[in-house]
Tab-separated table of C-alpha atoms and ligand atoms in Angstrom:
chain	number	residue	atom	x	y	z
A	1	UNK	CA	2.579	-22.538	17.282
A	2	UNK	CA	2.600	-20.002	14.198
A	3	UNK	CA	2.440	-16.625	15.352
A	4	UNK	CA	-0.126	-14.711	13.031
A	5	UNK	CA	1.096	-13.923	9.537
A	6	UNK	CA	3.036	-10.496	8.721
A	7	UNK	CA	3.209	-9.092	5.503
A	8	UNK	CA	6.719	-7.878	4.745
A	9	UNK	CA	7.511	-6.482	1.171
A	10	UNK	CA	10.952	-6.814	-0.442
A	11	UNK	CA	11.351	-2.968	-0.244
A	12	UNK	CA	8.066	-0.790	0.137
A	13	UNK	CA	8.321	1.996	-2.115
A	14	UNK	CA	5.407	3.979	-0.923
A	15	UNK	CA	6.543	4.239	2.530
A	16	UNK	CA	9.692	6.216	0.629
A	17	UNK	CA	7.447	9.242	0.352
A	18	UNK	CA	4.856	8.421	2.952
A	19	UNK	CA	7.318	8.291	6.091
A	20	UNK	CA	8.326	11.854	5.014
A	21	UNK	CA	5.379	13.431	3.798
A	22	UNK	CA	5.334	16.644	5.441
A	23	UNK	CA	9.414	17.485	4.924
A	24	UNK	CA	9.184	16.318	1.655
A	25	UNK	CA	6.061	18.550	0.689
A	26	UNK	CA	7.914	21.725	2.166
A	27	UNK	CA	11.074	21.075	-0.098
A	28	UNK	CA	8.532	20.942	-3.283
A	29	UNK	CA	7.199	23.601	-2.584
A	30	UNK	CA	9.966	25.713	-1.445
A	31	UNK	CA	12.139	24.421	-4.341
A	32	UNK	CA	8.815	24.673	-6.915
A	33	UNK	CA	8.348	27.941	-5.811
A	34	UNK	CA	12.038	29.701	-5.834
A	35	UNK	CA	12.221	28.124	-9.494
A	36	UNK	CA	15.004	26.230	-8.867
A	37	UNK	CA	15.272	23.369	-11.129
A	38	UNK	CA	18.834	22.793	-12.835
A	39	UNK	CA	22.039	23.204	-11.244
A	40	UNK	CA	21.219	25.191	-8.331
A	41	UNK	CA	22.543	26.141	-4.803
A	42	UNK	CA	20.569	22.818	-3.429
A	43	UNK	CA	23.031	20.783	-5.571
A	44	UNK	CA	26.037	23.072	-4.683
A	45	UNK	CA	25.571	22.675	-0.807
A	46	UNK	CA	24.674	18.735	-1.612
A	47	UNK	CA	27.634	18.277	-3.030
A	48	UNK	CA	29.684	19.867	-1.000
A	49	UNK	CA	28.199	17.961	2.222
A	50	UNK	CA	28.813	14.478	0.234
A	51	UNK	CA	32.524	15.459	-0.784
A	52	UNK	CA	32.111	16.291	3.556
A	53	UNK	CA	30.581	13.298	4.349
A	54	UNK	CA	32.939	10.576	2.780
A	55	UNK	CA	36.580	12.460	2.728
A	56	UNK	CA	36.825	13.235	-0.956
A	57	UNK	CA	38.369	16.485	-2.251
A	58	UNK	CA	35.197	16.725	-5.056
A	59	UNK	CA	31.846	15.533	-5.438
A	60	UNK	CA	30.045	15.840	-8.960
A	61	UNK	CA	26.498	15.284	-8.853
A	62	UNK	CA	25.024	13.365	-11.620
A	63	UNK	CA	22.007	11.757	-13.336
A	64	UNK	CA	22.462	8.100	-12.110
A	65	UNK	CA	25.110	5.958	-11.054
A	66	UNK	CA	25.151	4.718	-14.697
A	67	UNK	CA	26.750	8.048	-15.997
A	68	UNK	CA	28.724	8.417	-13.524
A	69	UNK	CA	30.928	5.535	-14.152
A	70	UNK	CA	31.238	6.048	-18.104
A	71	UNK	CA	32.101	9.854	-17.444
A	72	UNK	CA	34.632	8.629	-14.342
A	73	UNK	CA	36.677	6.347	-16.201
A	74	UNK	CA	36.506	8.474	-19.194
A	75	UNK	CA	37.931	11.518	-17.154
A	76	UNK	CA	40.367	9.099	-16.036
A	77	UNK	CA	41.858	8.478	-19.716
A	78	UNK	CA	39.999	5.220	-20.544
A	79	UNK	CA	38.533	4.583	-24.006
A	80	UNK	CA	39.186	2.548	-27.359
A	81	UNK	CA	41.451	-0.451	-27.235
A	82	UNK	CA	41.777	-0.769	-23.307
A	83	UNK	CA	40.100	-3.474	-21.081
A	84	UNK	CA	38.568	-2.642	-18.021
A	85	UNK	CA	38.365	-6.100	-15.334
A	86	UNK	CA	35.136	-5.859	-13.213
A	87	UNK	CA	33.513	-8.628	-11.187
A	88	UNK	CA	30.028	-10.112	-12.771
A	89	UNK	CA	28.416	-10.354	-9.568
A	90	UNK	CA	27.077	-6.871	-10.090
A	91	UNK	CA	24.509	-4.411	-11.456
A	92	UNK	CA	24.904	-4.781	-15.989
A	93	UNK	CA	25.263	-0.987	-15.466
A	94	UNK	CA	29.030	-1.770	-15.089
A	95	UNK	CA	30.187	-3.504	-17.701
A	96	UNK	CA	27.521	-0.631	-20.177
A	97	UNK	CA	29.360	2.208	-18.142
A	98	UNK	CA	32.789	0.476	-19.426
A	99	UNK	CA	30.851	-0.371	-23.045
A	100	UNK	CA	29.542	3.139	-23.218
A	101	UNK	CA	33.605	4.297	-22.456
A	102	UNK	CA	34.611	2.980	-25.373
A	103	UNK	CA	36.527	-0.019	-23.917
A	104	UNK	CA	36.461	-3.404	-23.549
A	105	UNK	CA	34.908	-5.317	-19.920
A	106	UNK	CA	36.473	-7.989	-18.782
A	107	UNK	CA	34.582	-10.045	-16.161
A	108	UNK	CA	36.039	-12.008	-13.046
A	109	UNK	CA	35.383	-14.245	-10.659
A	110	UNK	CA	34.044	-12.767	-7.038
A	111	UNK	CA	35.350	-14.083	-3.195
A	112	UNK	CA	33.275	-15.945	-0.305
A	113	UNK	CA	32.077	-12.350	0.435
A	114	UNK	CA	30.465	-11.866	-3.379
A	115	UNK	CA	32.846	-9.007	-3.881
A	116	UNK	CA	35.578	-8.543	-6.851
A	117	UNK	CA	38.315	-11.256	-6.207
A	118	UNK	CA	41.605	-9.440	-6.195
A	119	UNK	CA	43.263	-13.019	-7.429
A	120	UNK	CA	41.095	-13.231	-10.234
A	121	UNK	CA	41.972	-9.494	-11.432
A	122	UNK	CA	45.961	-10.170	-11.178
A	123	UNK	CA	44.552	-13.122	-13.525
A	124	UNK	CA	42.893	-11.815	-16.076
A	125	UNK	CA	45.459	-8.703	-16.475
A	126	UNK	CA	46.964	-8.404	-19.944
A	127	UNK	CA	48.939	-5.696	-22.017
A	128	UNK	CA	45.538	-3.959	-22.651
A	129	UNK	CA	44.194	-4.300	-19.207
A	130	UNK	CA	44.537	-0.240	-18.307
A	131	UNK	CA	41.845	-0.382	-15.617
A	132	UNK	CA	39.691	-2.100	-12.897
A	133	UNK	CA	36.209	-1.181	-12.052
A	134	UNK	CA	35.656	-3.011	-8.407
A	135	UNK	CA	31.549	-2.848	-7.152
A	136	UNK	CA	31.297	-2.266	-3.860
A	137	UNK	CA	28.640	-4.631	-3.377
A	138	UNK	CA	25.608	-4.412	-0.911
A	139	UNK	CA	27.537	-1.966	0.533
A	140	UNK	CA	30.902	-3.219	1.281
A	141	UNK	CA	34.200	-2.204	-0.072
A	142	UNK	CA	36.290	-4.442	-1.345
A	143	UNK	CA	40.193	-5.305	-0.577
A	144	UNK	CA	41.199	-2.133	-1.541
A	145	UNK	CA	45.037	-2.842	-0.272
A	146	UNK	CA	45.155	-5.545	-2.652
A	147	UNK	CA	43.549	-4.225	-5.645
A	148	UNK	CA	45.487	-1.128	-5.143
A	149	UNK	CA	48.485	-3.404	-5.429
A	150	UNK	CA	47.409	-4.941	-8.132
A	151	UNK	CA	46.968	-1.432	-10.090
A	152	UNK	CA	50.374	-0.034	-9.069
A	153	UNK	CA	51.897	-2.997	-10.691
A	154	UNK	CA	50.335	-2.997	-13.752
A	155	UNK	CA	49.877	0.666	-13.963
A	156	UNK	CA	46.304	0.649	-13.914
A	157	UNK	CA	43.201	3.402	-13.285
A	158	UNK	CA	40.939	2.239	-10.548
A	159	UNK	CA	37.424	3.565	-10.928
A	160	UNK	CA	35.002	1.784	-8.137
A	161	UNK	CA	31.681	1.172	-8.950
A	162	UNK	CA	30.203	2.354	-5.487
A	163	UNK	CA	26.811	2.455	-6.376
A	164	UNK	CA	25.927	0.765	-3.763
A	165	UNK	CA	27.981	1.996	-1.320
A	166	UNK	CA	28.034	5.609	0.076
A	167	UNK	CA	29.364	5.657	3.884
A	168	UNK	CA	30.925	2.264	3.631
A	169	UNK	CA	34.484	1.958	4.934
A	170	UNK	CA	37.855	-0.124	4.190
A	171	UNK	CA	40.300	0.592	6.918
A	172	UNK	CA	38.688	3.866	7.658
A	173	UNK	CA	38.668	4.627	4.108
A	174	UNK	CA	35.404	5.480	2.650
A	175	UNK	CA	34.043	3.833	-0.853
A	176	UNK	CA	34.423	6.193	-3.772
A	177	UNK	CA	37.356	7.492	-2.867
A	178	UNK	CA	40.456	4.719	-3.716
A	179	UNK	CA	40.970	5.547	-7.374
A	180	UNK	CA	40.741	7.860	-9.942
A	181	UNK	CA	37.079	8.340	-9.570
A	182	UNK	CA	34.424	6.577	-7.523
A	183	UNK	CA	30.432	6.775	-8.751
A	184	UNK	CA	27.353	6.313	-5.548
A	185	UNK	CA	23.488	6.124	-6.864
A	186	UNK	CA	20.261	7.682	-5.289
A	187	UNK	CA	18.058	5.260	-6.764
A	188	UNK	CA	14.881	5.188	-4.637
A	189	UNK	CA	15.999	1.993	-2.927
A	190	UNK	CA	19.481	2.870	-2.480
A	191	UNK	CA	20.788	3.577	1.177
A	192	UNK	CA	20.547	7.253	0.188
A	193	UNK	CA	17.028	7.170	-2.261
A	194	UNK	CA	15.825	10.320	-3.987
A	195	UNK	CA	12.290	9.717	-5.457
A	196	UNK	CA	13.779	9.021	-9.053
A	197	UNK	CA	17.219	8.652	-10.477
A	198	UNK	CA	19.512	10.325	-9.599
A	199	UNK	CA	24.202	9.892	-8.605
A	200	UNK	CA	27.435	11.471	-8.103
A	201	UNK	CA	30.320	11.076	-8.607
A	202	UNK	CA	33.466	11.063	-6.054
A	203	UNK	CA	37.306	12.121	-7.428
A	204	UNK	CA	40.442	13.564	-5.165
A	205	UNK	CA	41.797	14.710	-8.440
A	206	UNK	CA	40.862	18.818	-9.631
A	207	UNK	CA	41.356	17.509	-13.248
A	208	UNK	CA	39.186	14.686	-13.286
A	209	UNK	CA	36.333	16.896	-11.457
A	210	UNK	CA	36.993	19.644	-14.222
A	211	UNK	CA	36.273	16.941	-16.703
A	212	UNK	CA	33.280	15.229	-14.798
A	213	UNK	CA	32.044	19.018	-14.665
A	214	UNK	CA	32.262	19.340	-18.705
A	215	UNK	CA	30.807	15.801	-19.408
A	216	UNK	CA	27.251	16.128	-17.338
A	217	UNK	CA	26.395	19.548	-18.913
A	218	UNK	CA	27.137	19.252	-22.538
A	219	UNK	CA	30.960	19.689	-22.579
A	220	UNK	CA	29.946	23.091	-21.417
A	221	UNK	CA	33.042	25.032	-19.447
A	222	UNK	CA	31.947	27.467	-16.913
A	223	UNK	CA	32.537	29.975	-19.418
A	224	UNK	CA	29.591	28.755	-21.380
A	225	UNK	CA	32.452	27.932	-24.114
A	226	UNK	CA	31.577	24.192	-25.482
A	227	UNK	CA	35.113	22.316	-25.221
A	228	UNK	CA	34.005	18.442	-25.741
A	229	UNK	CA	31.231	16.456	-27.379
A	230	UNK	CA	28.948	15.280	-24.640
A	231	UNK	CA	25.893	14.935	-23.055
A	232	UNK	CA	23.394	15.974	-20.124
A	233	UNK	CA	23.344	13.941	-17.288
A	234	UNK	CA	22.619	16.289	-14.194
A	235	UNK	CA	21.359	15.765	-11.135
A	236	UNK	CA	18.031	17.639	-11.082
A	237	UNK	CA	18.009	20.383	-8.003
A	238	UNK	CA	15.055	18.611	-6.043
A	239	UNK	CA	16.533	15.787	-5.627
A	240	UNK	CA	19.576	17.063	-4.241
A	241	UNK	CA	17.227	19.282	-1.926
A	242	UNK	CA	15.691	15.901	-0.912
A	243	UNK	CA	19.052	14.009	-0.631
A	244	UNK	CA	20.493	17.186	1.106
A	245	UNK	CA	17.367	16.969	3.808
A	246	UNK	CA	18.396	12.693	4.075
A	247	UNK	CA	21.968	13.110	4.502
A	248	UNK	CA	20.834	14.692	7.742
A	249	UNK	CA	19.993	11.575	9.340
A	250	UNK	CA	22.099	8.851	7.068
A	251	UNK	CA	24.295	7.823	10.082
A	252	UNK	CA	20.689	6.442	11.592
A	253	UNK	CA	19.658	4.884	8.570
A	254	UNK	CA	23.552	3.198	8.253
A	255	UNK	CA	23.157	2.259	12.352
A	256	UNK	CA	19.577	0.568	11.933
A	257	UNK	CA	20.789	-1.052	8.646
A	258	UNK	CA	23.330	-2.545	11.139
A	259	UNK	CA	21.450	-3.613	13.529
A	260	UNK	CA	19.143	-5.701	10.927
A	261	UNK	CA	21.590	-7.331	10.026
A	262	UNK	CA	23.449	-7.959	13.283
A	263	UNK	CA	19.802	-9.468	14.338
A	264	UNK	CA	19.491	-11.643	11.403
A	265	UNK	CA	23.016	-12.981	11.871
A	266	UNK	CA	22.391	-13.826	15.378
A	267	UNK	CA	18.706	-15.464	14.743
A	268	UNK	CA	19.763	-17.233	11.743
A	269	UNK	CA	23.321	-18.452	12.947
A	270	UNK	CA	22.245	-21.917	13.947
A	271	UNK	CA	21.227	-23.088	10.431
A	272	UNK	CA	24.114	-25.055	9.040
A	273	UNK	CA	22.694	-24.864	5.476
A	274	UNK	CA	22.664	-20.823	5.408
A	275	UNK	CA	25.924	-19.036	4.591
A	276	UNK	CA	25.384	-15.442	6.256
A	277	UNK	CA	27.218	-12.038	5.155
A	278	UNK	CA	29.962	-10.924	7.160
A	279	UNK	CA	28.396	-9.957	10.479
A	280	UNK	CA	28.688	-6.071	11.142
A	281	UNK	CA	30.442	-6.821	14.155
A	282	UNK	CA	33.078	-9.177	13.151
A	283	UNK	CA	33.740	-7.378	9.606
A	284	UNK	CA	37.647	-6.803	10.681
A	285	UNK	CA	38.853	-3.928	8.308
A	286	UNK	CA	35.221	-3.794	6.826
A	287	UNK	CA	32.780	-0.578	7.656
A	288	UNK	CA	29.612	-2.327	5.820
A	289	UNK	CA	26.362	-0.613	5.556
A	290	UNK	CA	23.785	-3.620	4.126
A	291	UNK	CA	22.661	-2.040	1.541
A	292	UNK	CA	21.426	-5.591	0.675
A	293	UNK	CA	21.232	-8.913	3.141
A	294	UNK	CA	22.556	-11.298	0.401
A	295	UNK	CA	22.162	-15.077	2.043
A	296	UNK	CA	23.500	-18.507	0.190
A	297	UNK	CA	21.501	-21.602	0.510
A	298	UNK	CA	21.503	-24.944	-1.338
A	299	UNK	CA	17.277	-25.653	-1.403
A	300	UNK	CA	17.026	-21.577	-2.617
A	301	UNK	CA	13.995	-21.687	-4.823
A	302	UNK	CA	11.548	-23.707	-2.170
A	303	UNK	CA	13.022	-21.279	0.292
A	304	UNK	CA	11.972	-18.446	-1.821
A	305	UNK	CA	8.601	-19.577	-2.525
A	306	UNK	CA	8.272	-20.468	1.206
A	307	UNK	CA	8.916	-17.228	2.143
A	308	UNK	CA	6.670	-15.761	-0.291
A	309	UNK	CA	3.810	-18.249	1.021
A	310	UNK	CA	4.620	-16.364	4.631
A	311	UNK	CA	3.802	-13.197	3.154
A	312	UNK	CA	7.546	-11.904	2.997
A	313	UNK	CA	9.244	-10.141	-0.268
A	314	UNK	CA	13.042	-11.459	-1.440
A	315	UNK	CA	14.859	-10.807	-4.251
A	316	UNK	CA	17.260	-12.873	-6.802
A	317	UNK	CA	20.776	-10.574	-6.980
A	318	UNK	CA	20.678	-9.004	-10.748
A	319	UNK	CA	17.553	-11.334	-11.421
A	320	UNK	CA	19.441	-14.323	-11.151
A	321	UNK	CA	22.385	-13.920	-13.658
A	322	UNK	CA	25.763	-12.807	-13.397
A	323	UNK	CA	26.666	-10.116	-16.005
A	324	UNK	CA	29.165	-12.898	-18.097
A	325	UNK	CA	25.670	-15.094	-18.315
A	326	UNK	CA	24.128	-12.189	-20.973
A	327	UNK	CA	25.657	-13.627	-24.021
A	328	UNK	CA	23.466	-11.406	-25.854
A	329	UNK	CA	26.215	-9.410	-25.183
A	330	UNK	CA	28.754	-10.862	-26.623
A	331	UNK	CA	30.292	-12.760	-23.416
A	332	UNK	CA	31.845	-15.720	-23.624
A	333	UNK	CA	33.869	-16.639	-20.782
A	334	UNK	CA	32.610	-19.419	-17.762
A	335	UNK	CA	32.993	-18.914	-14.052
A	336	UNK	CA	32.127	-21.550	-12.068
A	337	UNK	CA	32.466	-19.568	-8.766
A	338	UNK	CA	30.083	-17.176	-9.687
A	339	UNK	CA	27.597	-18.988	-11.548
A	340	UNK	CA	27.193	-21.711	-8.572
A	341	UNK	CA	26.629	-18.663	-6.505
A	342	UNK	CA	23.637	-17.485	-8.706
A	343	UNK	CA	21.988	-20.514	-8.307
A	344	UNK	CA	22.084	-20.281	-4.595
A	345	UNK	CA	22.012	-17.094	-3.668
A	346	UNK	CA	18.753	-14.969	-2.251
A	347	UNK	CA	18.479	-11.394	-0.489
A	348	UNK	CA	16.337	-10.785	2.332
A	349	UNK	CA	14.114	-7.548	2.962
A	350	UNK	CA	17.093	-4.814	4.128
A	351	UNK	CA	16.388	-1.742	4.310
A	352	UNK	CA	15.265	1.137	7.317
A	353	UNK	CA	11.323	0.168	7.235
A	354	UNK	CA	12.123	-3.409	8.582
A	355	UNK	CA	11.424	-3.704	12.185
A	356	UNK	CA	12.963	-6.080	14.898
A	357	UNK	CA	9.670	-7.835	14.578
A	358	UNK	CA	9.620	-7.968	10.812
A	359	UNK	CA	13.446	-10.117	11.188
A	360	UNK	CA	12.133	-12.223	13.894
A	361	UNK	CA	9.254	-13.295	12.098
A	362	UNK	CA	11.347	-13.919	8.649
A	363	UNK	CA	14.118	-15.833	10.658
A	364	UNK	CA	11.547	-17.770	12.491
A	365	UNK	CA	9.738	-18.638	8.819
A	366	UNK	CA	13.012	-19.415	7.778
A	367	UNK	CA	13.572	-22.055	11.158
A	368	UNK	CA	10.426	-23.789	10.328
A	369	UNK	CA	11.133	-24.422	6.458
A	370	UNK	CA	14.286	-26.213	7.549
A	371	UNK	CA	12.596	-28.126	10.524
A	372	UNK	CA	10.016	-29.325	7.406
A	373	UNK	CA	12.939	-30.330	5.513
A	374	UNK	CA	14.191	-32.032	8.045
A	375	UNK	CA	11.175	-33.940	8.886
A	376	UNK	CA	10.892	-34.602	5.114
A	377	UNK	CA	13.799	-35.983	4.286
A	378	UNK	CA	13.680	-38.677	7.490
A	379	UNK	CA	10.703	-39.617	6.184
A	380	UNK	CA	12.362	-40.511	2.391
B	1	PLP	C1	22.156	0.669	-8.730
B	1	PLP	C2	23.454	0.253	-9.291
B	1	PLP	C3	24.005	0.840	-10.444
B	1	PLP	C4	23.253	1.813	-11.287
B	1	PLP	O1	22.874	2.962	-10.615
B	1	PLP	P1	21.890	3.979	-11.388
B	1	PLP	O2	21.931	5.210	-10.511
B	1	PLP	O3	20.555	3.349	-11.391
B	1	PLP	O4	22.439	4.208	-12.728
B	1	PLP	C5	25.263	0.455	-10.850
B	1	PLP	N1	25.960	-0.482	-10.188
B	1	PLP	C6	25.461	-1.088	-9.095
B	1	PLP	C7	26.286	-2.093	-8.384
B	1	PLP	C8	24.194	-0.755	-8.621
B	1	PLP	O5	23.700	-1.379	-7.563
């Protein structure tokens, strides 16, 4: 029997604002009315609960993730001539951030869990190789002992694209804070949304702050003295009021993410032709916080449109391309890992506006498009 159908969106931007309509009104206007707009105390005391939050000596707030990672590995020394090795399972933002650096990206291979492989870096290292830009995808942090060993051999920066990633843990250790620099993102959907862009940036090192602190406000020193050519890319002062007022209750949010997932892992381990994420529970070293529920299966598109038939929203990672597939941008390279991955892969509504019932009624769509397969192919 088919329980009635449910409408569940991929992510439902409305219900950003709508959840919090009341708290969020009394920041505009308290904000709004105080004048507060650029580089204000709500920024200060954000970024000082952020540096807090994760374990990091600084925290830089920013205009998007984007920025963040040019201006990190540019504080870090990078530029003209090096190559930077990132993973292409990830956000194009990456491999611009290295672009917009000056340098040259380098794209690898990824693991079974869709993260940076650390064998593929020690691969692709050369004599210009001077950095590696791991993403901490849908909000888990990658072998950070390995990579690290990897970069003490050769000598190289480590600036993680954490984007997607704040409150994620390797051995303890949160994202954002293994190299030189680490950037996070408050793009609405993001674990941590504003309502608009918005980032920081995460560095252990006073220098590389300093530098960070130059490079969003036009190269500006506190002194008002212009020291460097740059740009503006600040994070506006309501949003951090906004992000300051979520941070409040991000543990929840990381908790329920948790539990989604722990409930589609559990409802969904029985079908042999799904490869699950890492289950929160059995994630060894691995603190993850979902920001996406990234499945692989073989028959992906008819499960896609299946879905969609049964009212639920899913997503293709990056649109369906790794970044090494944009030869518009000059890439040339093949990996065979990670483009049989893109062919298979599909992520499933994650995010704190899923309830239990939403899951159980995507797991059970998901049961009945395999029994129909089933049935189908014994009839062939
Ligand atoms: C979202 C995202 C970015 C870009 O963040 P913006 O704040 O939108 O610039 C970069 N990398 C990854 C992996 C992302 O998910």
């Amino acid at each position: 029997m088919h329980e009635t159908q449910r409408n569940v969106p991929f992510f439902p931007y409305p219900a950003l604002f709508q959840s919090e309509e009341e708290q969020l009104t009394e920041i505009f206007q308290r904000v709004g009315r105080s004048g507060a707009f650029i580089m204000q105390q709500d920024l200060v005391e954000l970024e000082s609960n952020l540096a807090a939050f994760v374990g990091a000596e600084h925290c830089v707030g920013v205009g998007n993730a984007t920025d963040g990672l040019w201006m990190g590995l540019r504080a870090a020394g990078i530029g003209a001539g090096d190559e930077v090795i990132f993973c292409s399972h990830t956000m194009v933002a990456t491999a611009a951030a290295i672009h917009f650096a000056g340098a040259t990206p380098v794209p690898v291979e990824c693991g079974p869990d869709h993260l940076i492989s650390p064998e593929a870096v020690a691969a692709a290292v050369t004599p210009q190789t001077a950095a590696i830009m791991p993403t901490q995808l849908n909000g888990r942090t990658a072998d950070m002992d390995a990579l690290s060993a990897i970069a003490d051999r050769h000598g190289l920066v480590i600036v993680e694209d954490a984007a997607q990633a704040l409150g994620s843990r390797y051995k303890g250790q949160a994202a954002g804070t293994f190299g030189a620099a680490g950037a996070i993102s408050f793009y609405p959907a993001k674990t941590l949304g504003c309502l608009g862009d918005g980032g920081c940036v995460f560095t252990n090192d006073d220098q590389v702050a300093e530098k960070l602190r130059l490079y969003r406000d036009h190269g500006r020193a506190a002194n008002g003295e212009v020291v460097e050519w740059c740009l503006n890319s600040r994070l506006d002062n309501l949003q951090a009021a906004i992000l300051n007022y979520r941070l409040g209750s991000y543990d929840e949010a990381i908790a329920r993410r948790r539990e989604i997932a722990q409930r589609y892992s559990e409802r969904l381990a029985s079908i042999s032709e799904i490869t699950l994420p890492p289950c929160p529970t059995d994630s060894g070293d691995h603190f993850d916080i979902f920001q996406n529920y990234e499945i692989e299966v073989e028959k992906r598109d008819a499960l896609q449109d299946h879905l969609k038939a049964n009212g639920v929203g899913t997503l293709l990672p990056w649109g369906g391309k790794g970044v090494h597939e944009f030869r518009d941008l000059g890439f040339t390279c093949k990996l065979p890992y990670t483009e049989r991955l893109f062919r298979r892969m599909l992520m499933l509504p994650m995010n704190t506006f899923v309830a239990n019932e939403d899951v159980d009624y995507i797991c059970d769509s998901i049961h009945r498009f395999f029994v129909a397969e089933m049935g189908s192919a014994e009839a062939a």
